[in-house]
PDB file of C-alpha atoms in Angstrom:
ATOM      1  CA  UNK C  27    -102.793 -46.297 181.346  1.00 57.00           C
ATOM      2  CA  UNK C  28    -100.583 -46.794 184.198  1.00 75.00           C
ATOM      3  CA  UNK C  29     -96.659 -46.986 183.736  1.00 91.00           C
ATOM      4  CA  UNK C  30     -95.217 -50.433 184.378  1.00 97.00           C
ATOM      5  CA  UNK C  31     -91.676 -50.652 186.537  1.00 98.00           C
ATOM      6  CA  UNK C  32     -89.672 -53.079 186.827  1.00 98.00           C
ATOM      7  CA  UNK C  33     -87.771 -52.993 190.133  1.00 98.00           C
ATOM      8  CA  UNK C  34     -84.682 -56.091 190.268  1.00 98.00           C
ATOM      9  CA  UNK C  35     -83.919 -56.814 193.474  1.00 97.00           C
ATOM     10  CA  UNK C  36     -80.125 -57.131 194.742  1.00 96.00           C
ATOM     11  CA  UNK C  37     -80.896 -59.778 197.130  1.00 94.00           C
ATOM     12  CA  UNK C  38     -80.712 -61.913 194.378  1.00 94.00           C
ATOM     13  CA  UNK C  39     -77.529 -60.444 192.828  1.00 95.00           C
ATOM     14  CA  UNK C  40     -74.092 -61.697 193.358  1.00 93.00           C
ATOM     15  CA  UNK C  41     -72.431 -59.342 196.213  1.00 91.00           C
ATOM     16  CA  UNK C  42     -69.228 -60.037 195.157  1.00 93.00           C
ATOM     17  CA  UNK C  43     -70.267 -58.201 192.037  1.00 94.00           C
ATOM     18  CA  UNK C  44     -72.600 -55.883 193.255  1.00 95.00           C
ATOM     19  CA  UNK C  45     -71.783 -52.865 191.431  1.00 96.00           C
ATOM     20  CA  UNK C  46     -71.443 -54.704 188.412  1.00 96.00           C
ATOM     21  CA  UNK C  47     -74.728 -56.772 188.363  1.00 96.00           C
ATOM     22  CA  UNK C  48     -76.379 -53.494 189.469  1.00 97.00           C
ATOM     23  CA  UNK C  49     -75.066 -51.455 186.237  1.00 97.00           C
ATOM     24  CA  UNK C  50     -76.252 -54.288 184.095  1.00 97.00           C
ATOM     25  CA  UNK C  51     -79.723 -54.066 184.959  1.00 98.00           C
ATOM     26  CA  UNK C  52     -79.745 -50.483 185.055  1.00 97.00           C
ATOM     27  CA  UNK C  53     -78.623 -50.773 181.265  1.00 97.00           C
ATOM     28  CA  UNK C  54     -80.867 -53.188 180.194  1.00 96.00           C
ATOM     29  CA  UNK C  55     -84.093 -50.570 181.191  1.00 96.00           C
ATOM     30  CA  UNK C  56     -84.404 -51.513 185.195  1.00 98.00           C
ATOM     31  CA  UNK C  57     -86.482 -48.709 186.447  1.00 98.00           C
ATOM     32  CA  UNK C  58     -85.653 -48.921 190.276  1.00 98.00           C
ATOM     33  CA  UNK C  59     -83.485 -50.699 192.224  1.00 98.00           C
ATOM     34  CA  UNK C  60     -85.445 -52.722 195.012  1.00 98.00           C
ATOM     35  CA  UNK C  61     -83.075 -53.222 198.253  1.00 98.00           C
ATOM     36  CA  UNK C  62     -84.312 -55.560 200.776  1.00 96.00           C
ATOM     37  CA  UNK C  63     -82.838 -54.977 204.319  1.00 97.00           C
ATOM     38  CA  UNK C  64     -83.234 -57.657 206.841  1.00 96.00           C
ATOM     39  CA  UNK C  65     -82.194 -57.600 210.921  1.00 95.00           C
ATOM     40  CA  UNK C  66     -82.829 -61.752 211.406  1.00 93.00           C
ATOM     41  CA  UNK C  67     -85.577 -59.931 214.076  1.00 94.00           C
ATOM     42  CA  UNK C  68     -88.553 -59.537 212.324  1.00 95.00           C
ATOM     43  CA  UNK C  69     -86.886 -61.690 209.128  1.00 94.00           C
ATOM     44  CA  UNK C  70     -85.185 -64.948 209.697  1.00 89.00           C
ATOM     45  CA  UNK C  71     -82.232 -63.606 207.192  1.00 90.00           C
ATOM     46  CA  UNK C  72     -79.700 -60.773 208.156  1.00 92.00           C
ATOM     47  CA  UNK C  73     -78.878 -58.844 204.629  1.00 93.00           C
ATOM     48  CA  UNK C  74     -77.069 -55.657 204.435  1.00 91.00           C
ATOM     49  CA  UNK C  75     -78.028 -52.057 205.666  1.00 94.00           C
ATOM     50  CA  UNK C  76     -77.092 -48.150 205.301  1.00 97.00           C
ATOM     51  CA  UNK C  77     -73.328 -49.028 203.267  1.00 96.00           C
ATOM     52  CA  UNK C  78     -75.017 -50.352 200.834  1.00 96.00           C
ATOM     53  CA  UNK C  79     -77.592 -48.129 199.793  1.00 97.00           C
ATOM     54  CA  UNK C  80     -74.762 -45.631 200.197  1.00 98.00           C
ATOM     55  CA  UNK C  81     -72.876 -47.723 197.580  1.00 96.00           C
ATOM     56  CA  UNK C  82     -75.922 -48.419 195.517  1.00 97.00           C
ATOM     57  CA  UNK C  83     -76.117 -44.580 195.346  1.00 98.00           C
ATOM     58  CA  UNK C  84     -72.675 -44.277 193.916  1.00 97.00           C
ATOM     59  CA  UNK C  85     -73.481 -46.336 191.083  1.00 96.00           C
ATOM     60  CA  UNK C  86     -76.672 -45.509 190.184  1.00 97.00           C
ATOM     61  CA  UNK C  87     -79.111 -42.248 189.600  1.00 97.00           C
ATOM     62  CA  UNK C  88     -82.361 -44.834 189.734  1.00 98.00           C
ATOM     63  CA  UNK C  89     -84.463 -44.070 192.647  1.00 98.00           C
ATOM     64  CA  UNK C  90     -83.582 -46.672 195.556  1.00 98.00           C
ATOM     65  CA  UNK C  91     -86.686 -48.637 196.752  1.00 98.00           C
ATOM     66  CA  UNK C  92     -85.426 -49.760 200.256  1.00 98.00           C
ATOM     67  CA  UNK C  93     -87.705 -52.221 201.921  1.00 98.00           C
ATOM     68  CA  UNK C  94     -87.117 -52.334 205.555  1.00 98.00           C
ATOM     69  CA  UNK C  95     -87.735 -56.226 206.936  1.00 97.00           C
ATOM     70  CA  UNK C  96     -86.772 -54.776 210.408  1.00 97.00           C
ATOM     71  CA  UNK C  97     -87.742 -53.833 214.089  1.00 96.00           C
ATOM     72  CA  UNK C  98     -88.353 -50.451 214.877  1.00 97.00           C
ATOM     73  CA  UNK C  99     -87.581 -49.313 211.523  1.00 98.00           C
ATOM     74  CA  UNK C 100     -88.086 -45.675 213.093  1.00 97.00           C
ATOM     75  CA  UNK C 101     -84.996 -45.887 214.486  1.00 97.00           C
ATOM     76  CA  UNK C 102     -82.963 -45.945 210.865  1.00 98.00           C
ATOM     77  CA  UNK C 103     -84.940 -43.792 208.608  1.00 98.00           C
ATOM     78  CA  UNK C 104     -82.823 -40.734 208.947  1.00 98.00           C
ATOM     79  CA  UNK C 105     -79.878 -43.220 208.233  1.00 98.00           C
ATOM     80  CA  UNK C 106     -81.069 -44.553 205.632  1.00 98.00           C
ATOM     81  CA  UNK C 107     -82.425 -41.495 204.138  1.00 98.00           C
ATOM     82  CA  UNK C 108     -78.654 -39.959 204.216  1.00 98.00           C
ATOM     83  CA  UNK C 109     -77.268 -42.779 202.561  1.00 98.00           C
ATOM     84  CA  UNK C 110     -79.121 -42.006 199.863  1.00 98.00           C
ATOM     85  CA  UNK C 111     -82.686 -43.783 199.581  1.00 98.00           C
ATOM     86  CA  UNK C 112     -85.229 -42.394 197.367  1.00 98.00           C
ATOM     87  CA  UNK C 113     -88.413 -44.990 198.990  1.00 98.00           C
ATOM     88  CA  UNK C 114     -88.119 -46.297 202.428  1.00 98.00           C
ATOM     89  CA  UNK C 115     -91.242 -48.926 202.330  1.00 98.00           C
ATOM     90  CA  UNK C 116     -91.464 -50.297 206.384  1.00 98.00           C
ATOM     91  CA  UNK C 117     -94.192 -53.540 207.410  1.00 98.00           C
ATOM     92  CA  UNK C 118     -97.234 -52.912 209.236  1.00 98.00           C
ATOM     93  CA  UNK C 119     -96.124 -55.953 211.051  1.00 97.00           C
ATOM     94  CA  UNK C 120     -93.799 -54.200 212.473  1.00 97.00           C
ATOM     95  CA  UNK C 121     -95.031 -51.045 213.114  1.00 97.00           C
ATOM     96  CA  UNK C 122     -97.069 -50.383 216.000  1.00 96.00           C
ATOM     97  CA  UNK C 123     -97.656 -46.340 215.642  1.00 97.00           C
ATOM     98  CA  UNK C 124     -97.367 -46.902 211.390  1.00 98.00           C
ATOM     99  CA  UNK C 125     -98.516 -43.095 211.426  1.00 98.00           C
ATOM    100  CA  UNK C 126     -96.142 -41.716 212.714  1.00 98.00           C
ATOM    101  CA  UNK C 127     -93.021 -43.626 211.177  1.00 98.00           C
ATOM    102  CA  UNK C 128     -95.270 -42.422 207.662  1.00 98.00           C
ATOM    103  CA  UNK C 129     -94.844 -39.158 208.814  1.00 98.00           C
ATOM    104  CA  UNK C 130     -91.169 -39.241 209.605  1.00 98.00           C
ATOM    105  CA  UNK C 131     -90.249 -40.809 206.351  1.00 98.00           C
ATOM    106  CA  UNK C 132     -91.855 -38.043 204.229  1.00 98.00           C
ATOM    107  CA  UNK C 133     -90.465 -35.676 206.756  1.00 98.00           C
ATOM    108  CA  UNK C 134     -87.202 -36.416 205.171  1.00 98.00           C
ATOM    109  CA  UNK C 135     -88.329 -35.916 201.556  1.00 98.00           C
ATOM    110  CA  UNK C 136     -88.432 -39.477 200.556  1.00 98.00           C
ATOM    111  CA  UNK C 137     -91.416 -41.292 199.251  1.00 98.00           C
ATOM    112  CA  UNK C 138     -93.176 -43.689 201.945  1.00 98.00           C
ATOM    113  CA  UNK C 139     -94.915 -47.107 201.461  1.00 98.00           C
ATOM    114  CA  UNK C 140     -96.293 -49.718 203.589  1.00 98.00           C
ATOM    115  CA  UNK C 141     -96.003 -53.372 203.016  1.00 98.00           C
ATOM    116  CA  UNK C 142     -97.819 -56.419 204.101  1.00 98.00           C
ATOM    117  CA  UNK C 143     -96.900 -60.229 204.644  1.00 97.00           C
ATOM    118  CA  UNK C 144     -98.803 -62.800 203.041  1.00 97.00           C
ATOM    119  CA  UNK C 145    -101.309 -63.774 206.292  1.00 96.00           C
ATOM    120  CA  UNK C 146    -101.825 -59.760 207.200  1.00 98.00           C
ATOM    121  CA  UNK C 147    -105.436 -58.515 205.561  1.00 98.00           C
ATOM    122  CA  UNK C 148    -106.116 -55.477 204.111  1.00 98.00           C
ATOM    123  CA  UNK C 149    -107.684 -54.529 206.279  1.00 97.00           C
ATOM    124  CA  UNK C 150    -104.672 -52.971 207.756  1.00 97.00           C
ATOM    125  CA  UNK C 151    -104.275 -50.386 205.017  1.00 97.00           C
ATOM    126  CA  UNK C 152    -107.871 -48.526 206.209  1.00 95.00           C
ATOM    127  CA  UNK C 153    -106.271 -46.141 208.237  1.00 97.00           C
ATOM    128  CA  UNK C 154    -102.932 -45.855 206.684  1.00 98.00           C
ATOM    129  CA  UNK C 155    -103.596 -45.563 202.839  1.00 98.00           C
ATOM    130  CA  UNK C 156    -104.580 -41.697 202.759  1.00 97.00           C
ATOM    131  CA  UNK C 157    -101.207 -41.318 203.537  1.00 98.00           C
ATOM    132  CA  UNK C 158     -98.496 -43.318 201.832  1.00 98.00           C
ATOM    133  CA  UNK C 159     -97.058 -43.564 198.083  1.00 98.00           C
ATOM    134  CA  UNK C 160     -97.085 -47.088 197.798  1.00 98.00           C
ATOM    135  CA  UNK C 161     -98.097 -50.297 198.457  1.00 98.00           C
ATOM    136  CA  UNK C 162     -96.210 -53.661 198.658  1.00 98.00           C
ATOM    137  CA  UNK C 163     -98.351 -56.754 198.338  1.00 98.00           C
ATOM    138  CA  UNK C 164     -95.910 -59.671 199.438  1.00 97.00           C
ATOM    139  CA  UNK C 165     -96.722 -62.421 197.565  1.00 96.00           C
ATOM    140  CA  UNK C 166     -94.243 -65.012 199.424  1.00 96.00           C
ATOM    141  CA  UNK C 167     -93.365 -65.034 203.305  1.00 93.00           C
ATOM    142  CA  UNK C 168     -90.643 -62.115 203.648  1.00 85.00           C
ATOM    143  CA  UNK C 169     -86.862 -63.428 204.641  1.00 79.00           C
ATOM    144  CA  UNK C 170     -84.973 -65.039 201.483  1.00 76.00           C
ATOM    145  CA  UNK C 171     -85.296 -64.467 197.658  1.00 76.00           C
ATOM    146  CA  UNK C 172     -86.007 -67.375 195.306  1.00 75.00           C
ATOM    147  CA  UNK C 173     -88.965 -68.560 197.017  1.00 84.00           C
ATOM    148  CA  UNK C 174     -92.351 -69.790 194.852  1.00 90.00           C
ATOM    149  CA  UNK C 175     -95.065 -67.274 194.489  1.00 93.00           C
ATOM    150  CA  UNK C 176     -98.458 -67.739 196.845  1.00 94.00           C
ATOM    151  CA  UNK C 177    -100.642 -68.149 194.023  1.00 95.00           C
ATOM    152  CA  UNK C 178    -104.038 -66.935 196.129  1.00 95.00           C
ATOM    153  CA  UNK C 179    -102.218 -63.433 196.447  1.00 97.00           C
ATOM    154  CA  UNK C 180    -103.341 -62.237 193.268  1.00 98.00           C
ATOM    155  CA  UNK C 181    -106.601 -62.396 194.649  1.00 98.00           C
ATOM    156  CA  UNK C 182    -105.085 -59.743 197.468  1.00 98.00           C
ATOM    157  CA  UNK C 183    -103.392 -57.798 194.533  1.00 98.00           C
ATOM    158  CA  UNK C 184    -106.776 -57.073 192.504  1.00 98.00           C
ATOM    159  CA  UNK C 185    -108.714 -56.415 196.202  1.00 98.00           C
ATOM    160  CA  UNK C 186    -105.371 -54.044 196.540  1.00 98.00           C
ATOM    161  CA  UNK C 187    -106.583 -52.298 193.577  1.00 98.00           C
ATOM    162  CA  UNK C 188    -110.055 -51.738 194.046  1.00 97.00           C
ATOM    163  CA  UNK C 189    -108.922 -50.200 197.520  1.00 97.00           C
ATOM    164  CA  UNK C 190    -106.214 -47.926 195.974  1.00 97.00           C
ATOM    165  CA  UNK C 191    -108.427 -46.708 192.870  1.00 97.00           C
ATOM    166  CA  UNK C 192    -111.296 -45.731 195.494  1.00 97.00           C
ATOM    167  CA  UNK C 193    -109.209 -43.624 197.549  1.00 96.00           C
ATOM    168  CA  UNK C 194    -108.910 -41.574 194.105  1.00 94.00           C
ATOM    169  CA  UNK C 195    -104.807 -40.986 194.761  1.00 93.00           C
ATOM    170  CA  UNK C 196    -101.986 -41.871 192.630  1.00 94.00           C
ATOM    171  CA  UNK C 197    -100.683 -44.984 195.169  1.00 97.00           C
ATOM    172  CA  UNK C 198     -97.688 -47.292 193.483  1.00 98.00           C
ATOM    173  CA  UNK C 199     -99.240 -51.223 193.583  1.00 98.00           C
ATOM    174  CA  UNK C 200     -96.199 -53.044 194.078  1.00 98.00           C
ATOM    175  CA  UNK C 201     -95.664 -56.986 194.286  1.00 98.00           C
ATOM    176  CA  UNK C 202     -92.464 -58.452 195.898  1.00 97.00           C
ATOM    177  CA  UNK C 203     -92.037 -62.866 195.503  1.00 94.00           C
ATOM    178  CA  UNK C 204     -91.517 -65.161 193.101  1.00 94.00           C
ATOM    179  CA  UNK C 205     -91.979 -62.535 190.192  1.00 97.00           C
ATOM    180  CA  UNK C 206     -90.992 -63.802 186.548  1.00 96.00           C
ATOM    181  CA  UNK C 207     -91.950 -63.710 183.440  1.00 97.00           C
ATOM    182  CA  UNK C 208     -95.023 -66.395 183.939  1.00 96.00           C
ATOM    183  CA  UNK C 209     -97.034 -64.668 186.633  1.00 97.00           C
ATOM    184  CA  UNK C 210     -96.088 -60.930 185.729  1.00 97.00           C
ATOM    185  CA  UNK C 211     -98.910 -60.839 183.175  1.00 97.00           C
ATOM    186  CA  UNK C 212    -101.446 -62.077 185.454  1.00 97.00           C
ATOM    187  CA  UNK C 213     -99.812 -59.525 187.971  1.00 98.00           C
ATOM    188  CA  UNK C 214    -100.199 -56.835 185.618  1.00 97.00           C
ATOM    189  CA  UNK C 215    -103.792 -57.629 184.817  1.00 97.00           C
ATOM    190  CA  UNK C 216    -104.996 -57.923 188.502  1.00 97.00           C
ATOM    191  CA  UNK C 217    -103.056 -53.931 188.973  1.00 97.00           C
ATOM    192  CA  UNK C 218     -99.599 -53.896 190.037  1.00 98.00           C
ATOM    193  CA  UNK C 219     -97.630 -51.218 188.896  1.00 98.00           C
ATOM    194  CA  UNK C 220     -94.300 -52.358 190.282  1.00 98.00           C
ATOM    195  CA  UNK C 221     -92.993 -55.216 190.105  1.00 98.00           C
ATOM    196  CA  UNK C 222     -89.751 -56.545 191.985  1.00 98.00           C
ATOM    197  CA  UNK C 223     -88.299 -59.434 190.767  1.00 97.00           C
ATOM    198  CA  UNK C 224     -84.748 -61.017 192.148  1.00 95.00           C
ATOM    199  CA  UNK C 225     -84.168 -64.573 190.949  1.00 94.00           C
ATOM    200  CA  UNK C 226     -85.700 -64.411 187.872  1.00 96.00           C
ATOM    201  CA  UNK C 227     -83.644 -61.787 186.496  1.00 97.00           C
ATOM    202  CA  UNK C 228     -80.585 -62.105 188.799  1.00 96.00           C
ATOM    203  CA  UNK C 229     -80.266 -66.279 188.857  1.00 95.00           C
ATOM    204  CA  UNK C 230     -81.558 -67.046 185.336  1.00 96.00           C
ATOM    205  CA  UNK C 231     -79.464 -68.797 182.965  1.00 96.00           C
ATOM    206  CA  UNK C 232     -79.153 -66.059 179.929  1.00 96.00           C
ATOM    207  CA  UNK C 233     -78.009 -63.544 182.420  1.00 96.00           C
ATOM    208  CA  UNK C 234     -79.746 -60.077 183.809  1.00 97.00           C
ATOM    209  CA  UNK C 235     -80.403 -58.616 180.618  1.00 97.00           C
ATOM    210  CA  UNK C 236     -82.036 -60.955 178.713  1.00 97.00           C
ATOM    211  CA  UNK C 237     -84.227 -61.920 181.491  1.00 97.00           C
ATOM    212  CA  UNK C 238     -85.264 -58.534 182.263  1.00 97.00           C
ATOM    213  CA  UNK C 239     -86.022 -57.960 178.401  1.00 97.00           C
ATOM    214  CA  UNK C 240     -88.054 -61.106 178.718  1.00 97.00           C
ATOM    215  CA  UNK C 241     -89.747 -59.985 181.620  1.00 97.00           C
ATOM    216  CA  UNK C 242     -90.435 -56.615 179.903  1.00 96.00           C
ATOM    217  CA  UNK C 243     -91.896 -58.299 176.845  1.00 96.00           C
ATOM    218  CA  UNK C 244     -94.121 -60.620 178.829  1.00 95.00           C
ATOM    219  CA  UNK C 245     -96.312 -57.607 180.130  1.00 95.00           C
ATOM    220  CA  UNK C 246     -95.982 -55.674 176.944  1.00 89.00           C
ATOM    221  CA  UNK C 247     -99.313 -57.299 175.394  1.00 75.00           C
ATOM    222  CA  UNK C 248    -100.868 -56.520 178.856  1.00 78.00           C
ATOM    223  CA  UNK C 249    -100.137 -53.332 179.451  1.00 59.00           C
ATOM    224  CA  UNK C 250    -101.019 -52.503 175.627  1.00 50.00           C
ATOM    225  CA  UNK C 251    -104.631 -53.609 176.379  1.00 47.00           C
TER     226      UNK C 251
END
């Protein structure tokens, strides 16, 4: 039986209150802390970068899931990995020799995952899943949180799955868009093992905590059977 985490994402968070929304979660059970950093490049949204994580890191002993929505994410993976990053996950979008940015990020110790955009097949993983830790299904078009989940990725996710368990290797499943408590069961069901979630724990009306225990309970029954 495969351990469930939950992974709330700050991009959803208030940043005036960032160290504060972050311990909340943390102390309601969050497992990681999922950091989406965008360059308005390869993302129509510009976020936050290495400060951040480097503050993150200050507040928190949870691993650091960093998903890199940039160009040439080559270029910042030593930064990032000093500021304290414990995943650096980069796009195959945006990745033209994916190898070798694989390489470098495990070079530096950290744990290394590829995601994909809605549109991009599988396909792309062929070559590439040998060698990573994770995988990050996007299940709505990268660039801002709050956005409704693409219900025909689930489909993707349990394909995902099939390609992960045949490899034979211990590979994180990870979904990232429009995650709550209504679709996390079918989520859980079709594979994922990690699932990021922003608005829906961040945004919702009884506050961080409860929503995350809500979340929690939703895949309980799942993950059970």
């Amino acid at each position: 039986m495969k351990e469930i985490r939950i992974a709330p994402s700050i991009l959803s968070a208030d940043f005036a209150c960032l160290a504060r929304a972050v311990t909340e979660v943390v102390e309601a059970g969050a497992d990681w802390i999922h950091v989406d950093v965008m360059d308005g490049h390869f993302v129509p949204n510009l976020t936050f970068g290495m400060p951040i994580v480097a503050a993150l890191r200050r507040v928190t002993r949870l691993p650091l899931d960093v998903h890199l929505m940039i160009e040439a994410p080559e270029r910042y993976l030593e930064a990032f990995a000093r500021a304290g990053a414990d995943r650096l996950i980069v796009h195959v979008e945006a990745c033209p020799h994916l190898h070798r940015v694989i390489q470098g990020i495990r070079g530096l110790g950290l744990r290394a995952g590829v995601a994909l955009n809605p549109a991009t097949p599988l396909s792309a993983l062929e070559e590439i899943l040998p060698d990573v830790d994770q995988v990050l299904i996007m299940t709505v078009n990268p660039g801002f949180g709050g956005q409704a989940f693409i219900e025909r990725m689930l489909e993707k996710v349990r394909r995902a799955r099939r390609m992960i368990d045949a490899l034979g290797r211990s590979i994180e499943l990870e979904v990232d868009g429009g995650v709550g408590p209504e679709n996390a069961p079918a989520l859980v069901e079709a594979g994922a093992t990690v699932l990021v979630a922003g608005a829906s724990i961040f945004e919702a009306p009884e506050g961080p905590t409860e929503a995350l225990r809500r979340l929690r309970e939703a895949i309980q029954h799942v993950h059970a059977g």
